[in-house]
Amino acid sequence: MENKDNKKVKVQVKGLVKSFGELEVLKGMDLEVADGEVVCLIGPSGSGKSTFLRCLNRLETITGGEVVVDGFDITDKGTDINKVRENIGMVFQHFNLFPHKTVLENITMAPVQLKKMTLDEAKTVGRNLLKDVGLEEKADVYPAQLSGGQKQRVAIARALAMHPDIMLFDEPTSALDPEMVGEVLNVMKQLAKNGMTMVVVTHEMGFAREVADRIIFMDGGYIVEQGEPHELLANPKEPRTINFLNQVL
Ligand code: ADP
Ligand code: MG
């Protein structure tokens, strides 16, 4: 599947609706993300950002609409969701590292369990990724011995070990002390520069401005407005966008 610029479409969402019981959280969202594109998703708390991301790898069951990731219709019961998930890395606000495993074990676990690599291969990949995120020397320590910023960099390395072609980030720096935000954003910037397709929920407007190809503002389960970062941040059109940006910029 290709878009009008002949780029591969990595994520295509059409009319996505998600309800929790009576509560309709996503009210018909449409989004297309091209190969190598970095999309930042911003919006007030409770607007449905996390739910939206979680729908992209079916961590939430989808109430209505269509979600196609890497060419697989994930709403189709016949789709092997575990295969699709292998290509989608996800990084959360709280790092979710396994406390009783070393840093390297955290990273090698999934590729080995899912038989993508032998343990030796996974260790080599893991050590290289740790080098990429600046934590080569931490391979054999436990998560409790790391700072928040280091934990999040390990979480990113762990997601990358599966060689995903899409990375989803849900407020990856929100739980960090301010002095550690930069080190995590730098890793993400490098990833973007290397061509990773990324959907990033963030309140870091500096990052969004610098790294995103597109910023999407959502509120109340809708995409209210989207655009090229400098344009959207300098000239928001919708009152709700203006109001939100006034609070965060
Ligand atoms: P955001 O990430 O933008 O802060 P969320 O996607 O977490 O927003 O939440 C959007 C809305 O969906 C909120 O009203 C939240 O309470 C509700 N919600 C999220 N997850 C669940 C759930 N598992 N069960 C019921 N309601 C939920
Ligand atoms: Mg959220």
XYZ file of C-alpha atoms and ligand atoms in Angstrom:
277
model
C 0.000 0.000 0.000
C 1.398 3.390 -0.984
C 0.310 6.979 -0.403
C 0.181 9.814 -2.923
C 3.918 10.513 -2.541
C 4.644 6.871 -3.396
C 5.703 6.226 0.166
C 4.804 3.008 1.868
C 1.921 3.444 4.292
C 2.852 1.967 7.647
C -0.271 2.760 9.593
C -3.711 3.412 8.217
C -6.588 4.164 10.540
C -10.085 4.789 9.241
C -13.049 5.745 11.364
C -11.577 4.253 14.504
C -14.094 4.098 17.345
C -13.259 2.814 20.791
C -15.709 2.591 23.648
C -15.339 1.372 27.180
C -18.884 0.305 27.966
C -21.028 3.390 27.532
C -18.058 5.714 27.319
C -17.015 6.462 23.755
C -13.377 7.470 23.982
C -12.356 7.538 20.311
C -15.068 8.959 18.098
C -13.936 8.164 14.601
C -10.254 8.816 14.053
C -8.523 8.787 10.690
C -4.774 8.726 10.362
C -2.178 7.647 7.880
C 1.477 7.344 8.785
C 4.053 6.908 6.043
C 7.260 4.909 6.203
C 9.864 6.864 8.144
C 7.420 9.492 9.288
C 7.502 10.835 12.831
C 4.106 11.865 14.139
C 3.685 13.526 17.519
C 0.322 13.257 19.188
C -0.553 16.001 21.647
C -3.677 16.875 23.579
C -5.164 17.260 27.029
C -5.207 14.492 29.575
C -8.117 12.135 28.974
C -8.453 13.004 25.288
C -7.752 9.417 24.212
C -4.092 9.547 23.212
C -3.043 6.398 25.068
C -6.149 4.539 23.999
C -5.407 5.448 20.412
C -1.831 4.144 20.605
C -3.018 0.972 22.295
C -5.503 0.374 19.498
C -2.634 0.368 17.005
C -1.310 -2.911 18.386
C -4.653 -4.157 19.648
C -3.794 -3.827 23.304
C -7.380 -2.562 23.253
C -10.124 -4.309 21.345
C -11.394 -1.992 18.665
C -15.079 -1.102 18.715
C -15.365 0.103 15.131
C -13.423 1.188 12.097
C -10.310 -0.104 10.471
C -6.682 -0.263 11.550
C -4.099 -1.535 9.094
C -0.528 -1.808 10.317
C 2.288 -2.982 8.060
C -0.358 -4.099 5.612
C -2.170 -6.275 8.163
C -5.753 -5.501 9.051
C -5.540 -5.907 12.802
C -9.293 -5.805 13.252
C -9.540 -8.966 11.148
C -9.881 -12.024 13.371
C -7.757 -14.013 10.932
C -4.729 -11.758 11.477
C -2.035 -13.206 13.720
C -1.756 -10.254 16.059
C 1.378 -11.610 17.717
C 3.198 -11.556 14.377
C 2.091 -7.961 13.816
C 3.152 -6.968 17.324
C 6.648 -8.303 16.698
C 7.072 -5.415 14.283
C 5.655 -2.758 16.586
C 7.815 -1.603 19.470
C 6.111 0.170 22.332
C 7.605 2.314 25.066
C 5.496 3.436 28.011
C 5.720 6.185 30.564
C 6.615 3.608 33.231
C 9.396 1.534 31.856
C 7.959 -1.895 32.738
C 11.365 -3.542 32.916
C 11.522 -6.949 34.569
C 13.080 -6.225 37.961
C 14.592 -9.665 38.485
C 16.382 -9.717 35.161
C 19.542 -7.882 34.246
C 19.508 -5.129 31.669
C 20.846 -7.460 28.981
C 18.377 -10.217 29.962
C 15.532 -7.733 29.680
C 16.628 -7.048 26.131
C 17.340 -10.617 24.991
C 14.205 -12.166 26.426
C 11.630 -11.448 23.735
C 13.766 -12.192 20.664
C 14.869 -15.509 22.191
C 11.445 -16.561 23.473
C 9.838 -15.750 20.172
C 12.611 -17.679 18.429
C 13.737 -14.716 16.400
C 17.342 -15.184 17.530
C 19.568 -17.580 19.399
C 20.671 -16.380 22.821
C 24.123 -15.555 21.462
C 22.698 -13.523 18.608
C 20.340 -11.711 20.951
C 23.195 -10.872 23.300
C 25.215 -9.391 20.451
C 22.231 -7.387 19.249
C 21.490 -6.337 22.836
C 25.031 -5.145 23.522
C 25.057 -3.160 20.300
C 21.753 -1.532 21.194
C 23.046 -0.709 24.659
C 25.986 0.975 22.997
C 23.568 2.957 20.810
C 21.675 4.228 23.852
C 24.891 4.938 25.768
C 24.568 2.156 28.346
C 27.139 -0.385 27.250
C 28.557 -0.698 30.738
C 25.166 -1.426 32.328
C 24.505 -4.772 30.619
C 24.799 -6.848 33.769
C 23.146 -4.640 36.367
C 19.533 -4.839 37.513
C 16.941 -2.156 36.720
C 16.836 -0.984 40.347
C 20.436 0.157 39.957
C 19.542 2.517 37.128
C 18.221 6.068 37.059
C 14.865 6.737 35.440
C 16.473 8.046 32.284
C 18.695 4.977 32.058
C 15.714 2.671 32.592
C 13.833 4.337 29.803
C 16.814 4.032 27.477
C 16.941 0.314 28.304
C 13.210 0.066 27.583
C 13.822 1.627 24.172
C 16.716 -0.765 23.492
C 14.494 -3.658 24.534
C 11.793 -2.633 22.086
C 14.372 -2.208 19.320
C 15.806 -5.685 19.863
C 12.870 -7.145 17.966
C 13.838 -5.018 14.944
C 10.427 -3.367 14.810
C 9.582 -1.165 11.902
C 7.220 1.035 13.857
C 7.815 2.469 17.316
C 5.024 3.775 19.536
C 5.916 5.990 22.493
C 3.413 6.916 25.179
C 4.738 9.901 27.128
C 8.166 8.317 27.465
C 9.612 11.218 29.444
C 6.663 12.173 31.634
C 7.786 10.142 34.630
C 11.366 11.399 34.517
C 13.126 14.022 36.569
C 13.730 17.035 34.329
C 17.471 16.509 34.082
C 16.912 13.064 32.525
C 14.445 14.059 29.846
C 17.136 15.155 27.398
C 19.043 11.870 27.335
C 15.877 9.956 26.407
C 14.790 12.486 23.794
C 18.263 12.312 22.260
C 17.927 8.568 21.785
C 14.549 9.126 20.162
C 15.956 11.844 17.913
C 18.670 9.488 16.724
C 16.057 6.848 16.007
C 14.023 9.313 13.978
C 17.120 10.375 12.082
C 17.798 6.739 11.212
C 14.405 6.548 9.539
C 12.238 4.822 12.111
C 8.495 5.275 11.712
C 7.333 6.713 15.031
C 4.108 7.751 16.714
C 4.941 9.674 19.860
C 2.523 10.918 22.502
C 4.383 13.708 24.226
C 4.172 17.004 26.050
C 7.695 17.893 24.953
C 6.898 20.633 22.468
C 10.577 21.301 21.741
C 11.004 17.713 20.643
C 7.794 17.791 18.618
C 8.857 20.985 16.876
C 12.317 19.728 16.063
C 11.742 16.068 15.266
C 8.148 15.547 14.163
C 7.128 15.621 10.522
C 3.609 16.250 11.704
C 1.891 17.187 14.941
C -1.609 15.989 15.624
C -3.721 17.706 18.245
C -6.523 15.592 19.612
C -9.246 16.423 22.080
C -12.338 14.565 23.164
C -11.625 11.529 21.002
C -11.168 13.452 17.751
C -8.294 14.824 15.757
C -9.024 18.527 16.039
C -6.144 19.794 13.956
C -2.884 18.608 12.470
C -0.033 20.012 10.513
C 3.651 20.580 9.977
C 5.096 21.433 13.425
C 6.249 25.010 12.868
C 3.020 25.866 11.122
C 0.748 24.232 13.690
C 2.591 25.630 16.691
C 2.874 29.145 15.250
C -0.540 29.362 13.590
C -3.049 27.043 15.203
C -6.491 27.581 13.705
C -8.905 25.864 16.051
C -9.819 27.489 19.366
C -9.212 24.255 21.258
C -5.720 23.951 19.795
C -4.950 27.581 20.610
C -6.180 27.120 24.156
C -4.125 23.952 24.668
C -0.952 25.431 23.199
C -1.318 28.499 25.378
C -1.138 26.209 28.371
C 1.855 24.128 27.307
C 4.084 26.483 25.334
P -4.943 10.279 27.448
O -3.855 9.275 27.183
O -5.122 11.257 26.339
O -4.773 10.972 28.759
P -6.629 7.952 27.711
O -6.614 7.300 26.378
O -5.785 7.353 28.766
O -6.331 9.510 27.531
O -8.111 7.984 28.259
C -9.182 8.507 27.532
C -10.460 8.225 28.282
O -10.714 6.826 28.300
C -10.476 8.685 29.725
O -11.741 9.186 30.016
C -10.207 7.417 30.483
O -10.761 7.478 31.761
C -10.892 6.379 29.632
N -10.301 5.047 29.736
C -9.049 4.708 29.369
N -8.827 3.394 29.580
C -9.970 2.887 30.104
C -10.380 1.585 30.529
N -9.564 0.531 30.447
N -11.633 1.460 31.008
C -12.482 2.522 31.061
N -12.163 3.763 30.677
C -10.927 3.962 30.197
Mg -2.154 8.818 28.213
